[in-house]
Coordinates of C-alpha atoms and ligand atoms in Angstrom, one line a residue:
M1 CA 28.0 10.3 -7.6
S2 CA 24.2 9.8 -7.7
E3 CA 23.8 13.1 -9.4
S4 CA 26.4 12.5 -12.2
L5 CA 24.8 9.1 -13.0
Q6 CA 21.4 10.7 -13.1
H7 CA 22.7 13.4 -15.5
R8 CA 24.3 10.7 -17.8
Y9 CA 21.0 8.7 -17.6
A10 CA 19.1 11.7 -19.0
G11 CA 21.7 12.1 -21.8
A12 CA 21.7 8.4 -22.8
V13 CA 18.5 6.6 -21.8
M14 CA 15.1 7.2 -23.4
N15 CA 12.8 9.1 -21.2
T16 CA 10.0 6.6 -20.7
F17 CA 10.1 6.4 -16.9
G18 CA 10.7 10.0 -16.0
P19 CA 13.9 11.0 -14.1
P20 CA 15.2 8.1 -11.8
A21 CA 14.8 8.8 -8.1
L22 CA 18.2 7.4 -7.1
A23 CA 21.2 5.7 -8.6
L24 CA 21.7 2.4 -6.9
V25 CA 24.9 0.4 -6.8
R26 CA 24.6 -2.5 -4.4
G27 CA 22.1 -4.6 -2.5
E28 CA 22.0 -7.3 0.2
G29 CA 18.8 -8.9 1.6
A30 CA 16.1 -6.2 1.8
H31 CA 18.7 -3.4 1.7
V32 CA 20.1 -1.4 -1.1
W33 CA 22.8 1.3 -1.2
D34 CA 22.9 4.4 -3.5
A35 CA 25.9 5.8 -5.3
D36 CA 26.6 8.2 -2.4
G37 CA 26.7 5.2 0.1
K38 CA 23.3 5.8 1.7
E39 CA 21.5 2.7 2.8
Y40 CA 17.8 2.0 2.2
V41 CA 15.3 -0.6 3.4
D42 CA 13.7 -1.8 0.1
L43 CA 10.0 -2.2 0.4
L44 CA 9.5 -2.3 -3.4
G45 CA 11.8 -5.2 -4.2
G46 CA 12.2 -4.2 -7.8
I47 CA 8.4 -4.2 -8.1
A48 CA 7.7 -7.5 -6.5
V49 CA 10.6 -9.1 -8.3
N50 CA 13.4 -9.6 -5.8
A51 CA 11.8 -12.5 -4.0
L52 CA 15.0 -13.6 -2.4
G53 CA 16.2 -10.0 -1.8
H54 CA 19.4 -8.7 -3.3
A55 CA 22.5 -10.8 -3.9
H56 CA 21.1 -14.0 -2.3
P57 CA 23.9 -16.6 -2.3
A58 CA 21.6 -19.4 -3.7
L59 CA 20.6 -17.3 -6.7
V60 CA 24.2 -16.0 -7.3
Q61 CA 25.5 -19.6 -7.1
A62 CA 22.8 -21.0 -9.4
V63 CA 23.3 -18.4 -12.1
T64 CA 27.1 -18.5 -11.9
T65 CA 27.2 -22.3 -12.1
Q66 CA 24.8 -22.5 -15.0
L67 CA 26.4 -19.6 -16.9
S68 CA 29.8 -21.3 -16.6
T69 CA 28.3 -24.6 -17.7
L70 CA 25.9 -23.8 -20.4
G71 CA 24.5 -20.3 -20.8
H72 CA 22.3 -20.3 -23.8
V73 CA 21.5 -22.7 -26.6
S74 CA 18.2 -21.6 -28.2
N75 CA 14.9 -23.5 -28.2
F76 CA 16.2 -26.0 -30.8
F77 CA 17.6 -27.9 -27.8
A78 CA 16.4 -29.1 -24.4
T79 CA 18.2 -28.2 -21.2
E80 CA 17.8 -29.7 -17.8
P81 CA 17.0 -26.5 -15.9
Q82 CA 14.2 -25.6 -18.3
V83 CA 12.5 -28.9 -18.1
A84 CA 13.0 -29.1 -14.3
L85 CA 11.5 -25.7 -13.8
A86 CA 8.5 -26.5 -15.9
E87 CA 8.0 -29.7 -13.9
Q88 CA 8.4 -27.8 -10.6
L89 CA 5.8 -25.1 -11.6
V90 CA 3.3 -27.7 -12.6
R91 CA 3.8 -29.5 -9.3
L92 CA 3.4 -26.3 -7.3
L93 CA 0.2 -25.5 -9.2
G94 CA -1.0 -28.9 -8.3
W95 CA -2.0 -29.6 -11.9
D96 CA -2.1 -33.0 -13.6
E97 CA 0.0 -34.4 -16.4
S98 CA -1.9 -32.5 -19.1
A99 CA -0.2 -29.3 -17.9
R100 CA 2.4 -27.6 -20.1
V101 CA 4.6 -24.5 -19.7
F102 CA 5.8 -21.9 -22.3
F103 CA 8.7 -19.8 -21.1
S104 CA 9.4 -16.2 -22.1
N105 CA 11.3 -13.2 -20.6
S106 CA 8.7 -11.0 -18.9
G107 CA 5.2 -10.6 -17.7
A108 CA 4.0 -8.9 -20.9
E109 CA 5.5 -11.8 -22.9
A110 CA 3.8 -14.4 -20.7
N111 CA 0.6 -12.6 -21.4
E112 CA 1.2 -12.3 -25.1
A113 CA 1.7 -16.1 -25.3
A114 CA -1.6 -16.6 -23.4
F115 CA -3.4 -14.1 -25.6
K116 CA -2.2 -16.0 -28.7
L117 CA -3.2 -19.3 -27.0
T118 CA -6.7 -18.0 -26.6
R119 CA -7.0 -17.2 -30.3
R120 CA -6.5 -20.9 -31.0
T121 CA -9.8 -21.7 -29.3
G122 CA -11.4 -20.3 -32.5
R123 CA -13.0 -17.5 -30.5
T124 CA -11.5 -14.0 -30.5
R125 CA -13.3 -12.1 -27.8
L126 CA -11.6 -11.6 -24.4
V127 CA -13.2 -10.2 -21.2
A128 CA -10.8 -8.2 -18.9
A129 CA -11.3 -6.0 -15.9
E130 CA -11.3 -2.3 -15.3
G131 CA -8.2 -1.3 -13.3
S132 CA -6.2 -4.2 -14.8
F133 CA -2.6 -4.1 -15.7
H134 CA -1.2 -6.8 -18.0
G135 CA 1.9 -5.2 -19.5
R136 CA 3.0 -2.8 -22.2
T137 CA 3.4 -4.8 -25.4
M138 CA 0.5 -4.3 -27.9
G139 CA -1.3 -7.5 -27.0
A140 CA -0.8 -7.1 -23.2
L141 CA -1.8 -3.4 -23.5
A142 CA -5.0 -4.4 -25.3
L143 CA -6.0 -6.1 -22.0
T144 CA -4.8 -3.2 -19.8
S145 CA -7.6 -0.8 -19.0
K146 CA -5.8 2.4 -18.2
A147 CA -6.7 4.9 -20.9
A148 CA -3.4 6.9 -20.6
Y149 CA -1.4 3.8 -21.4
R150 CA -3.7 2.6 -24.2
E151 CA -4.9 5.7 -26.1
P152 CA -1.5 6.8 -27.6
F153 CA -1.1 3.3 -29.2
E154 CA -4.6 2.6 -30.6
P155 CA -5.7 0.7 -32.5
L156 CA -4.8 -2.2 -30.3
P157 CA -5.5 -5.9 -31.0
G158 CA -9.2 -6.6 -30.4
D159 CA -11.6 -7.8 -29.3
V160 CA -11.6 -6.9 -25.6
T161 CA -14.5 -6.1 -23.4
F162 CA -13.7 -4.5 -20.0
V163 CA -16.0 -5.0 -17.0
P164 CA -15.8 -3.5 -13.5
Y165 CA -13.5 -5.6 -11.3
D166 CA -15.2 -7.7 -8.6
D167 CA -18.6 -7.4 -10.2
V168 CA -20.1 -10.8 -10.8
A169 CA -23.2 -9.4 -12.5
A170 CA -21.1 -7.5 -15.0
L171 CA -19.2 -10.7 -15.9
E172 CA -22.4 -12.6 -16.2
A173 CA -23.7 -9.9 -18.6
A174 CA -20.4 -9.8 -20.7
V175 CA -19.5 -13.4 -21.1
D176 CA -21.2 -15.5 -23.8
G177 CA -20.3 -18.2 -26.3
T178 CA -18.1 -15.8 -28.3
V179 CA -15.7 -15.3 -25.4
A180 CA -12.3 -17.2 -25.6
A181 CA -11.2 -16.3 -22.1
V182 CA -11.8 -14.2 -19.1
V183 CA -8.5 -12.7 -17.9
L184 CA -8.1 -11.4 -14.4
E185 CA -5.5 -10.6 -11.8
P186 CA -6.4 -12.5 -8.6
V187 CA -5.4 -9.3 -6.8
Q188 CA -4.9 -6.1 -8.9
G189 CA -1.4 -5.0 -8.2
E190 CA -0.7 -1.9 -10.2
A191 CA -4.2 -0.6 -9.2
G192 CA -2.9 -0.5 -5.7
V193 CA -3.4 -4.1 -4.3
V194 CA -7.2 -4.3 -4.9
V195 CA -8.6 -7.6 -3.5
P196 CA -11.9 -8.9 -4.8
S197 CA -14.7 -10.5 -2.8
A198 CA -14.0 -14.0 -1.5
D199 CA -16.2 -15.7 -4.1
Y200 CA -15.3 -13.5 -7.1
L201 CA -12.7 -15.8 -8.8
A202 CA -14.8 -18.9 -8.3
E203 CA -17.8 -17.1 -9.8
A204 CA -15.6 -15.9 -12.7
Q205 CA -14.6 -19.5 -13.3
R206 CA -18.2 -20.7 -13.2
I207 CA -19.3 -18.1 -15.6
A208 CA -16.4 -18.6 -18.0
H209 CA -16.8 -22.4 -18.0
E210 CA -20.6 -22.2 -18.4
H211 CA -19.9 -20.5 -21.8
G212 CA -17.0 -22.7 -22.8
A213 CA -14.5 -19.9 -22.1
L214 CA -11.1 -20.3 -20.4
L215 CA -10.3 -18.7 -17.0
W216 CA -6.9 -17.1 -17.3
L217 CA -5.3 -15.6 -14.2
D218 CA -2.5 -13.2 -14.5
E219 CA -0.3 -14.0 -11.5
V220 CA 2.7 -12.1 -12.8
Q221 CA 2.7 -10.0 -9.6
T222 CA 0.8 -12.2 -7.1
G223 CA 2.6 -15.5 -7.9
I224 CA 5.7 -17.1 -6.4
A225 CA 4.8 -16.9 -2.7
R226 CA 4.1 -13.2 -2.7
T227 CA 0.7 -13.4 -1.0
G228 CA 1.7 -16.3 1.4
A229 CA 0.6 -19.0 -1.0
W230 CA 2.6 -20.2 -4.0
F231 CA -0.1 -18.6 -6.2
A232 CA -2.8 -16.1 -5.0
H233 CA -5.6 -18.2 -6.4
Q234 CA -4.7 -21.0 -4.0
L235 CA -5.8 -18.8 -1.2
V236 CA -9.4 -19.0 -2.4
E237 CA -11.5 -22.2 -2.4
D238 CA -12.6 -23.9 -5.6
V239 CA -10.6 -21.9 -8.1
A240 CA -8.7 -23.8 -10.8
P241 CA -7.8 -21.5 -13.6
D242 CA -7.1 -23.0 -17.1
I243 CA -4.1 -20.6 -17.7
V244 CA -1.8 -18.9 -15.2
T245 CA 0.8 -16.3 -16.3
L246 CA 3.9 -15.7 -14.2
A247 CA 7.0 -13.5 -14.2
K248 CA 8.3 -10.9 -11.7
G249 CA 9.2 -13.0 -8.6
L250 CA 9.9 -16.2 -10.6
G251 CA 13.5 -15.3 -11.6
G252 CA 14.3 -13.3 -8.5
G253 CA 15.7 -10.6 -10.7
I254 CA 16.8 -12.6 -13.7
P255 CA 14.2 -12.0 -16.5
I256 CA 11.8 -14.9 -17.0
G257 CA 8.1 -15.3 -17.8
A258 CA 6.0 -18.4 -17.9
T259 CA 2.6 -19.2 -19.4
V260 CA 1.2 -22.4 -17.8
A261 CA -1.9 -24.1 -19.0
H262 CA -3.6 -27.4 -18.3
G263 CA -6.4 -29.5 -19.8
A264 CA -7.4 -28.6 -23.4
A265 CA -5.8 -25.2 -23.2
A266 CA -2.3 -26.8 -22.8
S267 CA -2.2 -28.1 -26.4
L268 CA -3.7 -25.1 -28.2
L269 CA -0.4 -23.7 -29.2
Q270 CA 1.2 -26.1 -31.8
P271 CA 4.6 -26.1 -33.5
G272 CA 5.0 -22.9 -35.4
N273 CA 2.3 -21.0 -33.5
H274 CA 4.7 -19.2 -31.1
G275 CA 8.4 -18.9 -30.3
T276 CA 11.1 -17.0 -28.6
T277 CA 14.9 -16.9 -28.8
F278 CA 15.7 -16.4 -25.1
G279 CA 12.6 -17.8 -23.4
G280 CA 13.5 -20.6 -21.0
N281 CA 17.2 -20.0 -21.4
P282 CA 19.1 -22.2 -19.0
V283 CA 20.5 -19.4 -16.9
A284 CA 17.0 -17.8 -16.4
A285 CA 15.6 -21.3 -15.7
A286 CA 18.3 -22.1 -13.2
A287 CA 17.5 -18.8 -11.5
G288 CA 13.8 -19.8 -11.3
R289 CA 14.8 -23.2 -9.9
A290 CA 17.0 -21.4 -7.2
V291 CA 14.1 -19.1 -6.3
L292 CA 11.6 -21.9 -5.9
D293 CA 14.0 -24.3 -4.1
T294 CA 15.0 -21.6 -1.7
I295 CA 11.4 -20.6 -0.9
E296 CA 10.8 -24.3 -0.1
A297 CA 14.0 -25.0 1.7
D298 CA 14.0 -21.9 3.8
G299 CA 10.3 -22.0 4.7
L300 CA 9.6 -18.6 3.1
L301 CA 5.9 -19.3 2.7
A302 CA 5.5 -19.3 6.4
A303 CA 7.9 -16.3 6.7
V304 CA 5.7 -14.3 4.2
V305 CA 2.6 -15.0 6.3
E306 CA 4.4 -13.9 9.5
R307 CA 6.1 -10.8 8.1
G308 CA 2.9 -10.0 6.2
A309 CA 0.9 -9.9 9.4
Q310 CA 3.6 -7.7 11.0
L311 CA 3.5 -5.3 8.0
E312 CA -0.3 -5.3 8.0
A313 CA -0.5 -4.5 11.8
L314 CA 2.1 -1.7 11.6
L315 CA 0.2 -0.1 8.6
R316 CA -3.2 -0.4 10.3
K317 CA -2.1 1.6 13.3
Q318 CA -0.7 4.5 11.4
T319 CA -2.4 7.8 11.6
G320 CA -3.5 8.8 8.1
V321 CA -3.8 5.2 6.9
V322 CA -7.5 4.6 6.3
E323 CA -7.4 1.1 4.7
V324 CA -4.9 -1.7 4.4
T325 CA -5.5 -4.3 1.7
G326 CA -3.8 -7.5 0.4
S327 CA -2.2 -10.5 2.0
G328 CA 1.3 -11.8 2.8
L329 CA 3.9 -9.3 1.5
M330 CA 1.6 -7.7 -1.0
R331 CA -0.1 -4.8 0.7
G332 CA -1.8 -1.6 -0.2
A333 CA -2.3 1.3 2.2
E334 CA -4.9 4.0 1.4
L335 CA -4.0 7.4 2.8
D336 CA -6.5 10.0 4.0
G337 CA -5.3 12.5 1.4
P338 CA -3.3 12.9 -1.8
Y339 CA 0.2 12.8 -0.4
A340 CA 1.4 9.3 -1.4
T341 CA 4.1 10.7 -3.8
H342 CA 5.3 13.0 -1.0
A343 CA 5.4 10.0 1.3
V344 CA 7.7 8.2 -1.2
A345 CA 10.0 11.2 -1.3
S346 CA 10.1 11.6 2.5
A347 CA 10.6 7.9 3.0
R348 CA 13.6 8.1 0.7
E349 CA 15.0 10.8 2.9
A350 CA 14.5 8.6 5.9
G351 CA 16.2 5.6 4.2
F352 CA 13.2 3.6 2.9
I353 CA 12.1 2.8 -0.6
L354 CA 8.4 3.0 -0.9
N355 CA 6.1 3.0 -3.9
A356 CA 2.9 4.9 -4.7
T357 CA 0.4 3.5 -7.2
G358 CA -1.8 6.6 -7.1
P359 CA -2.1 9.9 -5.3
T360 CA -3.6 8.4 -2.2
R361 CA -2.2 4.9 -2.3
L362 CA 1.0 3.2 -1.2
R363 CA 2.0 -0.3 -2.2
F364 CA 4.4 -2.6 -0.3
V365 CA 5.9 -5.5 -2.1
P366 CA 9.2 -6.1 -0.3
P367 CA 11.6 -9.0 -0.7
L368 CA 10.2 -12.2 0.8
V369 CA 13.3 -12.4 3.0
I370 CA 12.6 -9.0 4.7
T371 CA 13.3 -9.4 8.4
A372 CA 11.2 -8.5 11.5
A373 CA 13.9 -5.9 12.3
D374 CA 13.5 -4.2 8.9
L375 CA 9.8 -3.9 9.5
D376 CA 10.4 -2.7 13.0
A377 CA 12.5 0.1 11.5
L378 CA 9.7 0.9 9.1
D379 CA 7.3 1.0 12.0
A380 CA 9.5 3.4 13.9
A381 CA 10.0 5.7 10.9
L382 CA 6.6 5.7 9.3
P383 CA 4.8 8.3 11.5
G384 CA 7.6 10.8 10.7
I385 CA 7.5 9.9 7.0
L386 CA 3.8 10.5 6.8
D387 CA 3.9 13.7 8.9
N388 CA 6.5 15.1 6.6
A389 CA 4.6 14.0 3.5
R390 CA 1.4 15.7 4.8
A391 CA 3.4 18.9 5.5
A392 CA 5.0 18.8 2.0
A393 CA 1.7 18.2 0.3
A394 CA -0.2 20.9 2.3
P395 CA 0.9 24.1 0.6
S396 CA 0.4 22.7 -2.9
T397 CA -3.0 23.2 -4.5
T398 CA -2.1 21.3 -7.6
P399 CA -2.7 17.5 -7.6
S400 CA 0.5 15.6 -7.1
T401 CA 1.6 13.4 -10.0
T402 CA 1.7 9.7 -9.6
E403 CA 4.8 7.5 -9.8
T404 CA 5.3 6.0 -13.2
T405 CA 4.5 2.3 -13.4
P406 CA 6.4 -0.3 -15.4
Ligands
PLP1 C1 4.2 -6.2 -14.0 C2 3.0 -6.9 -14.5 C3 2.9 -7.3 -15.8 C4 3.9 -6.9 -16.8 O1 5.2 -7.5 -16.6 P1 6.5 -7.0 -17.4 O2 7.5 -8.0 -16.9 O3 6.7 -5.6 -16.9 O4 6.2 -7.1 -18.8 C5 1.8 -8.0 -16.2 N1 0.8 -8.4 -15.4 C6 0.9 -8.0 -14.1 C7 -0.3 -8.4 -13.2 C8 1.9 -7.3 -13.6 O5 1.9 -6.9 -12.3

């Protein structure tokens, strides 16, 4: 079954992601099943998307009810779910009545809207970080540092200066009165869960504001309770970004993106400056409402902290894991050799979906509803998974290829 779907995939779908590892048919909680009936514990969660896991009744109910009431109307009209979701996001950010939200359908689109918003400051230069990932559309790609993603598509929109991440002096040197915004991930996700020094974001904010530039935090991956706070920047003192971009976990699997700004930044985009047909569609907004409501009602912030500590502890004690980064249920594990892609393959054999962000690095971004028992199962299986991966990697002298990223 799996094999025939993979064959049809290759004959019908553009080859941008490489061959799919599995054909999946069903999910429940933090578990998924493939087309051959094999069960997996999902430690990837659709790349930090399935906040409520798979087939959560609250999400199913919200989407079903909304779709059977009013599915789509275009942005010529207001709908209750869209307005309510915007209000809820502003409340969770703790922002004042100046705050406004623009809804779209993905992380890249949330960043495109923010990129356009910064152009309305009258300044055109942006400062972004090395190791950053902001998406694959032309504007988002212009802010993404990885040469392999960028170079085939140049020229990209300018004018972007890249500085080393977590380097205050480099920011200090790069930011001046020509800079519209400094754009940073509070924790670099695609780079493998790279956490900056405790004062980095506050320093970035100070430097940006000293020069009249905006601080724009891309929380597409870190947002929506992933790190144990609603937004990762809330874990650090004295950080109040002007713009936050969101997507991934927000819809729990239904596509939605959001660009949230407050203060002067909130009114830079004026009628005619930007638009979208689908963005903020009532079904996607209802999904966002269900995700946020369920996180609140089920105490998932506390669960993320607790399960996150369990995940961290089990990773730290593994032979071969030399560093564990991140917080909550967003964790990176650095291996003592280039066998991360082999670990992903041997984990699959053992019934676990893992993810490698590079030859030596694993990333764990499971559903926020993952149970202690799921993590106990990982704890029991991981020594064997890593042993097998080391053995598989050993005979090879060629460097292993890395998993493709979105
Ligand atoms: C995934 C990601 C994006 C891009 O989101 P898409 O929905 O794939 O367009 C942007 N920024 C960050 C930090 C991400 O992790």
